[in-house]
PDB file of C-alpha atoms in Angstrom:
ATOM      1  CA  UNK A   1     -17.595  38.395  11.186  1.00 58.00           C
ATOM      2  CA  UNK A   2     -14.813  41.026  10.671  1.00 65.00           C
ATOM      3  CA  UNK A   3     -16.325  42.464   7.463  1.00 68.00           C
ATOM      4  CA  UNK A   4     -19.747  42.709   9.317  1.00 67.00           C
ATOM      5  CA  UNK A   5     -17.780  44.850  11.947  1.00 74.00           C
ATOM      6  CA  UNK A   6     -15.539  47.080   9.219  1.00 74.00           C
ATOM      7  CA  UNK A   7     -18.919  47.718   7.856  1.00 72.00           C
ATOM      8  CA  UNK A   8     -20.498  48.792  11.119  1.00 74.00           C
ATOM      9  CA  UNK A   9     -17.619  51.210  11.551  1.00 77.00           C
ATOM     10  CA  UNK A  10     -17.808  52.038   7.968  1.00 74.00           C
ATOM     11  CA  UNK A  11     -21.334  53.062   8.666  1.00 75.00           C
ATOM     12  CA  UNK A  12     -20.586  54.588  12.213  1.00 77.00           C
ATOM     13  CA  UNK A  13     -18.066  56.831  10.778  1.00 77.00           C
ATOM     14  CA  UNK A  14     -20.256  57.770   8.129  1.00 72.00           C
ATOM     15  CA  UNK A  15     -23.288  58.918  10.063  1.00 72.00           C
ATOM     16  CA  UNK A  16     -21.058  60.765  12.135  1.00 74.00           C
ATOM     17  CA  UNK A  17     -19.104  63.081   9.475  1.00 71.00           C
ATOM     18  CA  UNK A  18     -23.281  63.137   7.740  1.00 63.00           C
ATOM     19  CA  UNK A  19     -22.696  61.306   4.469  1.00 55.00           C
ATOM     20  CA  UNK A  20     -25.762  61.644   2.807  1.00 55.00           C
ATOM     21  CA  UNK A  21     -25.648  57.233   1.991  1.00 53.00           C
ATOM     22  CA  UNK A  22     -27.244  57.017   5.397  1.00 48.00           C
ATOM     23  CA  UNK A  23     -30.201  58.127   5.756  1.00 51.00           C
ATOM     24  CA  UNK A  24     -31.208  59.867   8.607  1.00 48.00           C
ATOM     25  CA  UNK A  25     -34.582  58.025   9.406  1.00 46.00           C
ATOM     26  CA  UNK A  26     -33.117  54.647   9.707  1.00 47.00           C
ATOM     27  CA  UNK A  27     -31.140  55.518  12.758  1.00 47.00           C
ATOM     28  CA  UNK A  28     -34.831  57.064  14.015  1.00 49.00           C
ATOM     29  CA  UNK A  29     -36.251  53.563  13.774  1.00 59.00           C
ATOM     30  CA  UNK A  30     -35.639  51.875  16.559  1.00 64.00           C
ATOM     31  CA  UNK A  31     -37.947  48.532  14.925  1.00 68.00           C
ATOM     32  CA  UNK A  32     -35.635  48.610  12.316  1.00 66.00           C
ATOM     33  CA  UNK A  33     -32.624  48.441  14.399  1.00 67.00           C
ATOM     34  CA  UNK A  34     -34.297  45.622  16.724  1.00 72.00           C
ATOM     35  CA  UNK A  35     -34.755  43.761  13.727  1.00 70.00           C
ATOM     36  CA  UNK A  36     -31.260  44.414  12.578  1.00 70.00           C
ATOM     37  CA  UNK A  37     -29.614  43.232  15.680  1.00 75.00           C
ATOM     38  CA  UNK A  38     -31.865  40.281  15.905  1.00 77.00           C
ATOM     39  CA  UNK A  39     -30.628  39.515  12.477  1.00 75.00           C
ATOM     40  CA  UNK A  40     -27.205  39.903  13.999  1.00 77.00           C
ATOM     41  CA  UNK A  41     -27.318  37.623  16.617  1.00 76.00           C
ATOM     42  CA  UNK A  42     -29.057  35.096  14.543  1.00 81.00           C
ATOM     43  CA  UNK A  43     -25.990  35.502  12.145  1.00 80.00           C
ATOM     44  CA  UNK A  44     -24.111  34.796  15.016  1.00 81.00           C
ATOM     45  CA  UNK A  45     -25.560  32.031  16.305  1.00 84.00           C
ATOM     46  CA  UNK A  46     -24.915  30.294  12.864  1.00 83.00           C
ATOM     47  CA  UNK A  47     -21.841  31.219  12.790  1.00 82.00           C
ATOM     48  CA  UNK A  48     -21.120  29.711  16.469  1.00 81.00           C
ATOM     49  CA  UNK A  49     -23.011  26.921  15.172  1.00 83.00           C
ATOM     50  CA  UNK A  50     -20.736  26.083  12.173  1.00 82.00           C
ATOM     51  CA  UNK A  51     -17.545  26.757  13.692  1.00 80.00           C
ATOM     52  CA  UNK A  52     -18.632  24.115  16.395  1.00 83.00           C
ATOM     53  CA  UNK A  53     -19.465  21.647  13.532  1.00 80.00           C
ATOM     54  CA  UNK A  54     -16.254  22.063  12.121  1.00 77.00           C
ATOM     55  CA  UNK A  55     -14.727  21.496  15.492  1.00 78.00           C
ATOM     56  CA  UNK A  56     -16.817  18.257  15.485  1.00 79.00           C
ATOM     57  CA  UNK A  57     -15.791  17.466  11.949  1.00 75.00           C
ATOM     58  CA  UNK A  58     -12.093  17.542  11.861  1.00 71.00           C
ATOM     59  CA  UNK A  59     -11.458  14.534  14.325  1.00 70.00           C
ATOM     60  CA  UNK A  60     -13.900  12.653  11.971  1.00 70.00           C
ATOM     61  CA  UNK A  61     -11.997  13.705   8.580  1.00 70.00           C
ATOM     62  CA  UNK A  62      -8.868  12.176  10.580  1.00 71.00           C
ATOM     63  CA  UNK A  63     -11.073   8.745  11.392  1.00 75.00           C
ATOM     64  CA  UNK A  64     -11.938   9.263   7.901  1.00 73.00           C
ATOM     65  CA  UNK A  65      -8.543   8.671   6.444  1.00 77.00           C
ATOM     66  CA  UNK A  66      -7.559   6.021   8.614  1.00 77.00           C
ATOM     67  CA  UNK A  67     -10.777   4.292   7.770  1.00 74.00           C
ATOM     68  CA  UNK A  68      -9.621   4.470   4.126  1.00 80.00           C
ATOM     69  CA  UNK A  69      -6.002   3.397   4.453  1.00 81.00           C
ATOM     70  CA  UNK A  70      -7.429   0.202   6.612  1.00 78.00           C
ATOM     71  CA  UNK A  71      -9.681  -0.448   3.709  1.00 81.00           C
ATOM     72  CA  UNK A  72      -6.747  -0.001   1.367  1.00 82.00           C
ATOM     73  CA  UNK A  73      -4.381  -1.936   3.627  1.00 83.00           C
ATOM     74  CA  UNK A  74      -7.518  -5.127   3.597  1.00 82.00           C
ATOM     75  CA  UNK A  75      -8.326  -4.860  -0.278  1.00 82.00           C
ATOM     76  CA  UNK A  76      -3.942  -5.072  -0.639  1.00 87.00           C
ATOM     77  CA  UNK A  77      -3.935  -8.272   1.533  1.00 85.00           C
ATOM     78  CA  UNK A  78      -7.244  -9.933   0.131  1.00 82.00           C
ATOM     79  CA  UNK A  79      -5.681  -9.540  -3.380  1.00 86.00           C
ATOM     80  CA  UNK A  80      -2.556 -10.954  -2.043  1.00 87.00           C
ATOM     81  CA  UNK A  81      -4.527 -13.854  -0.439  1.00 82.00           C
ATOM     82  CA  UNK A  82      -6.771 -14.560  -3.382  1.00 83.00           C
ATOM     83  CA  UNK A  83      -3.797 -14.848  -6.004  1.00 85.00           C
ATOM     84  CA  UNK A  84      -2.098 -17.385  -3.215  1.00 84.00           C
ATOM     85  CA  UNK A  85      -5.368 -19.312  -3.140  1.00 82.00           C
ATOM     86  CA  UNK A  86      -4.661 -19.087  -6.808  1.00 85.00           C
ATOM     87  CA  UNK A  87      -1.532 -20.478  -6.911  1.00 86.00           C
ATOM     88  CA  UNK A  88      -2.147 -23.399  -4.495  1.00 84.00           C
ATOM     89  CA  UNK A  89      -5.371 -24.275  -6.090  1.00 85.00           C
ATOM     90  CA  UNK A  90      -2.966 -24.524  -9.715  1.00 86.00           C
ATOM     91  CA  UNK A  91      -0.762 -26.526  -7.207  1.00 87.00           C
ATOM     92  CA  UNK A  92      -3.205 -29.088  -6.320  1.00 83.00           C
ATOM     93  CA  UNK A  93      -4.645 -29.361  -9.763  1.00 85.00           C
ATOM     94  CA  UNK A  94      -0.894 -30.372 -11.103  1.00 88.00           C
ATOM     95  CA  UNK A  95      -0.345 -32.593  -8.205  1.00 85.00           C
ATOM     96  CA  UNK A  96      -4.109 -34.101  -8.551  1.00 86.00           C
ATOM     97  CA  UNK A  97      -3.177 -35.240 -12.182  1.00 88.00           C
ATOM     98  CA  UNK A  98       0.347 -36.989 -11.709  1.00 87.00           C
ATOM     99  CA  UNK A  99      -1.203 -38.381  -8.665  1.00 84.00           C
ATOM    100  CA  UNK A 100      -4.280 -40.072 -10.433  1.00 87.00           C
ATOM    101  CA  UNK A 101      -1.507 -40.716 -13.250  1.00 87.00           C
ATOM    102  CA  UNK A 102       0.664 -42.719 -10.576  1.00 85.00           C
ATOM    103  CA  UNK A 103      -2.049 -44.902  -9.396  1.00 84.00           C
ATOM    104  CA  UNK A 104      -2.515 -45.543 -13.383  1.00 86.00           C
ATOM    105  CA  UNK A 105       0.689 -46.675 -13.301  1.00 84.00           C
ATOM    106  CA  UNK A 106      -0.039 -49.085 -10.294  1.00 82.00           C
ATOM    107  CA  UNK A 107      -3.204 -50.315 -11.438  1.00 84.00           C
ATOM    108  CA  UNK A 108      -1.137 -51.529 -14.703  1.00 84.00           C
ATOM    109  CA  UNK A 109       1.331 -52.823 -13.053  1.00 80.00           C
ATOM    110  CA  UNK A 110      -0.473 -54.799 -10.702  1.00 77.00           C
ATOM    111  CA  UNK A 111      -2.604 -56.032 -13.679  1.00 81.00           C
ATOM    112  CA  UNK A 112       0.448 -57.326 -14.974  1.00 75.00           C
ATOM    113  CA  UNK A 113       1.619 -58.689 -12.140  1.00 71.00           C
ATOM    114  CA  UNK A 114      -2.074 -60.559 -11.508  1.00 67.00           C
ATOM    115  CA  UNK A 115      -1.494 -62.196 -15.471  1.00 70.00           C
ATOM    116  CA  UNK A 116       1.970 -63.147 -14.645  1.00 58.00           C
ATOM    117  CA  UNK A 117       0.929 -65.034 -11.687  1.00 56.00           C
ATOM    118  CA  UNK A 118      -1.845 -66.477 -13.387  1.00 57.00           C
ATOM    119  CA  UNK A 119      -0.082 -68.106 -15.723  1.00 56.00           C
ATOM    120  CA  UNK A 120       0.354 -71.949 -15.035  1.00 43.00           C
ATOM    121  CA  UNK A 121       2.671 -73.070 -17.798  1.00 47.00           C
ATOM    122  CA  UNK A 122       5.792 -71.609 -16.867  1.00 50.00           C
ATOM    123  CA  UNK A 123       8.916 -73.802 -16.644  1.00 47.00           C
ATOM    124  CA  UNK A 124      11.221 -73.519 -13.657  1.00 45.00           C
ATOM    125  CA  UNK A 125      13.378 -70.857 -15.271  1.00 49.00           C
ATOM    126  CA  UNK A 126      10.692 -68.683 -16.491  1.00 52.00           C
ATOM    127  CA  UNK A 127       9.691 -68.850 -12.931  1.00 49.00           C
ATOM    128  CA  UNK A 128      13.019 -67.599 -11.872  1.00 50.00           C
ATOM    129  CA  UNK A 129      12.688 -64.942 -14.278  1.00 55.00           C
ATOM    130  CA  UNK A 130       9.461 -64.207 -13.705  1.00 53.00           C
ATOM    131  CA  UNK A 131      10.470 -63.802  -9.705  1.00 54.00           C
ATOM    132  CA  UNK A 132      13.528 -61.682 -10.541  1.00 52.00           C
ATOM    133  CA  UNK A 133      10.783 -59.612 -12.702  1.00 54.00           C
ATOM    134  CA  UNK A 134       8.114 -59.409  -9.947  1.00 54.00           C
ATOM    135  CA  UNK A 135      10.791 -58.185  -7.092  1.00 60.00           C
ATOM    136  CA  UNK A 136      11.997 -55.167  -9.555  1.00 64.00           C
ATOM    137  CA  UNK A 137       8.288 -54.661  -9.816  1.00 68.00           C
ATOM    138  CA  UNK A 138       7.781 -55.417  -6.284  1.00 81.00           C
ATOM    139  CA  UNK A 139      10.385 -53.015  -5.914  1.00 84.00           C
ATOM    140  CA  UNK A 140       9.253 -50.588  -8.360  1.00 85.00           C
ATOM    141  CA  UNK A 141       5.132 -50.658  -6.823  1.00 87.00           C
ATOM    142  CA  UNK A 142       6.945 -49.687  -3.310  1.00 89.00           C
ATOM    143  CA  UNK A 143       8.457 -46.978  -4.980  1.00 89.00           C
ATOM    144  CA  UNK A 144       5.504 -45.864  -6.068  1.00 89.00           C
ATOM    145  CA  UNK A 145       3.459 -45.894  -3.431  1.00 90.00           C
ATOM    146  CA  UNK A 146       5.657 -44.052  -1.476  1.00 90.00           C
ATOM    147  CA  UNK A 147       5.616 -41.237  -4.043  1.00 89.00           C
ATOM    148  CA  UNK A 148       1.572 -41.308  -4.282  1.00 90.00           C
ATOM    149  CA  UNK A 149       1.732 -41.199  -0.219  1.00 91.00           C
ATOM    150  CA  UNK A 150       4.548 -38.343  -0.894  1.00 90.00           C
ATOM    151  CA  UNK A 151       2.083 -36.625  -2.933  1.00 89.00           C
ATOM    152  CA  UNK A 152      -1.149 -37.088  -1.228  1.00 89.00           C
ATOM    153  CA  UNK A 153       0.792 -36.070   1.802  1.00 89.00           C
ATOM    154  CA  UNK A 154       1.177 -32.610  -0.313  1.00 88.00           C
ATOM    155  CA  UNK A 155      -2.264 -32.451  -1.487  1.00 88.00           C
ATOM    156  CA  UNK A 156      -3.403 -32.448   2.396  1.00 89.00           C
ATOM    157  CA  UNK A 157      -1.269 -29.841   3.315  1.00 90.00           C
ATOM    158  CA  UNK A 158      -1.693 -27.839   0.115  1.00 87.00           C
ATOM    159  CA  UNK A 159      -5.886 -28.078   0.694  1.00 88.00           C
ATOM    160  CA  UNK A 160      -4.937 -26.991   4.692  1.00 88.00           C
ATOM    161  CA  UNK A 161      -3.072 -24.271   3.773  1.00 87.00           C
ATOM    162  CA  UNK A 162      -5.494 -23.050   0.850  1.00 88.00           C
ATOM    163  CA  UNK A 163      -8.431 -23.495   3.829  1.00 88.00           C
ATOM    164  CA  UNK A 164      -6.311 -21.286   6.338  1.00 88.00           C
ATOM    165  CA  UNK A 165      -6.144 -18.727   3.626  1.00 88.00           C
ATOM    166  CA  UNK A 166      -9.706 -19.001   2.787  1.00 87.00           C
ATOM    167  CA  UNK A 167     -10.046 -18.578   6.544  1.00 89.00           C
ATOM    168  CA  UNK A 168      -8.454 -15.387   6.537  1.00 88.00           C
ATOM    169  CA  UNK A 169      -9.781 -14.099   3.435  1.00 87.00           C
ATOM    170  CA  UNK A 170     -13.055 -14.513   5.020  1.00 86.00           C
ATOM    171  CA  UNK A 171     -11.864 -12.910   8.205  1.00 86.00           C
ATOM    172  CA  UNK A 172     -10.705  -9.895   6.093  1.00 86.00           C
ATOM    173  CA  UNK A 173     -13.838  -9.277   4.310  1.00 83.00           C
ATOM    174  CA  UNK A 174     -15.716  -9.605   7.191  1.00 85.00           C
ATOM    175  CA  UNK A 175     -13.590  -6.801   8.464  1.00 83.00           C
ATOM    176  CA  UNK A 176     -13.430  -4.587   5.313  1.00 81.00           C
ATOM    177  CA  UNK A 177     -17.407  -5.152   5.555  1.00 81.00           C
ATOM    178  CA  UNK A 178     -17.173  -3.934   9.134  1.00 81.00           C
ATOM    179  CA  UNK A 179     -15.332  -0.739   8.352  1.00 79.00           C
ATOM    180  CA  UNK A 180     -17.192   0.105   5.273  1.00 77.00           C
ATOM    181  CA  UNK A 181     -20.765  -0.446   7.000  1.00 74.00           C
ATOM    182  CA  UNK A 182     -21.717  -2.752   3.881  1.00 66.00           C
ATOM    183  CA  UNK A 183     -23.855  -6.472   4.197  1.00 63.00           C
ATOM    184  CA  UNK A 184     -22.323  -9.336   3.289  1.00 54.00           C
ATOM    185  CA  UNK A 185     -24.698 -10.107   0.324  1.00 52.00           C
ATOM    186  CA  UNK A 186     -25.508 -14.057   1.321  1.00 48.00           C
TER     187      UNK A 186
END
């Protein structure tokens, strides 16, 4: 806007001291200066128009950067949450195995136990033995058990927890989805 006004001065001060670069009959034609003017305001009115869109722009280039440090902030915590679903998952594998390899264990022992009871023959102090035997086995199943309950106990609350965090991994993209305009592709 300023250089369209230094060079209406420009050209102002030039007709006036009769500088032959403006010609005479251009001042003389009034269509010509209609024209001019209208092309004037016209640049004017874009100009009003643009600065208004850039008044309407910067709040959104503000939204803009908050959008993008929520979506930064999500895709931080979802890759948070997915290497703790991770871990748990590893968790329940681990505790999965020694638990089926515990009720192994039972399931031998309480074969054994089943052929030592079946067996008729035994004299009085086989049967003493075989009592003392079956109470440190007795003893040794309880302990067991307790440890499988121990450890199924963990499995529950390791599959809770890894469903919470599923929960709120879900939650999250939801969100993320929300903020970025983008479909959950189903």
């Amino acid at each position: 806007m300023s250089i369209l006004e230094q060079e209406n001065e420009r050209l102002k001060s030039a007709r006036a001291a009769g500088e032959p670069g403006v010609p005479a009959a251009d001042i003389q034609q009034p269509a010509q200066l209609k024209g001019l003017k209208s092309m004037m305001g016209q640049q004017q009115e874009t100009i009003g128009n643009l600065q208004n869109l850039i008044r309407e722009l910067a709040p959104e280039a503000g939204k803009a950067k908050e959008l993008e440090d929520s979506i930064n902030a999500i895709t931080r915590t979802n890759q948070e949450l997915n290497g703790c679903v991770t871990v748990l998952e590893d968790e329940n594998a681990k505790l999965r195995v020694e638990l089926e390899q515990i009720q192994s264990q039972l399931e031998q022992q309480a074969e054994q136990q089943a052929e030592v009871a079946g067996d008729v023959d035994i004299t009085l102090h086989d049967e003493a033995e075989t009592e003392a035997t079956g109470s440190s086995g007795n003893a040794e199943n309880q302990q067991l058990e307790v440890k499988v309950q121990e450890l199924e106990a963990l499995v529950e609350f390791k599959d809770a927890a890894i469903e919470e965090l599923e929960k709120q991994y879900n939650a999250l993209e939801s969100k993320y989805l929300e903020l970025t305009g983008e479909k959950k592709a189903n």
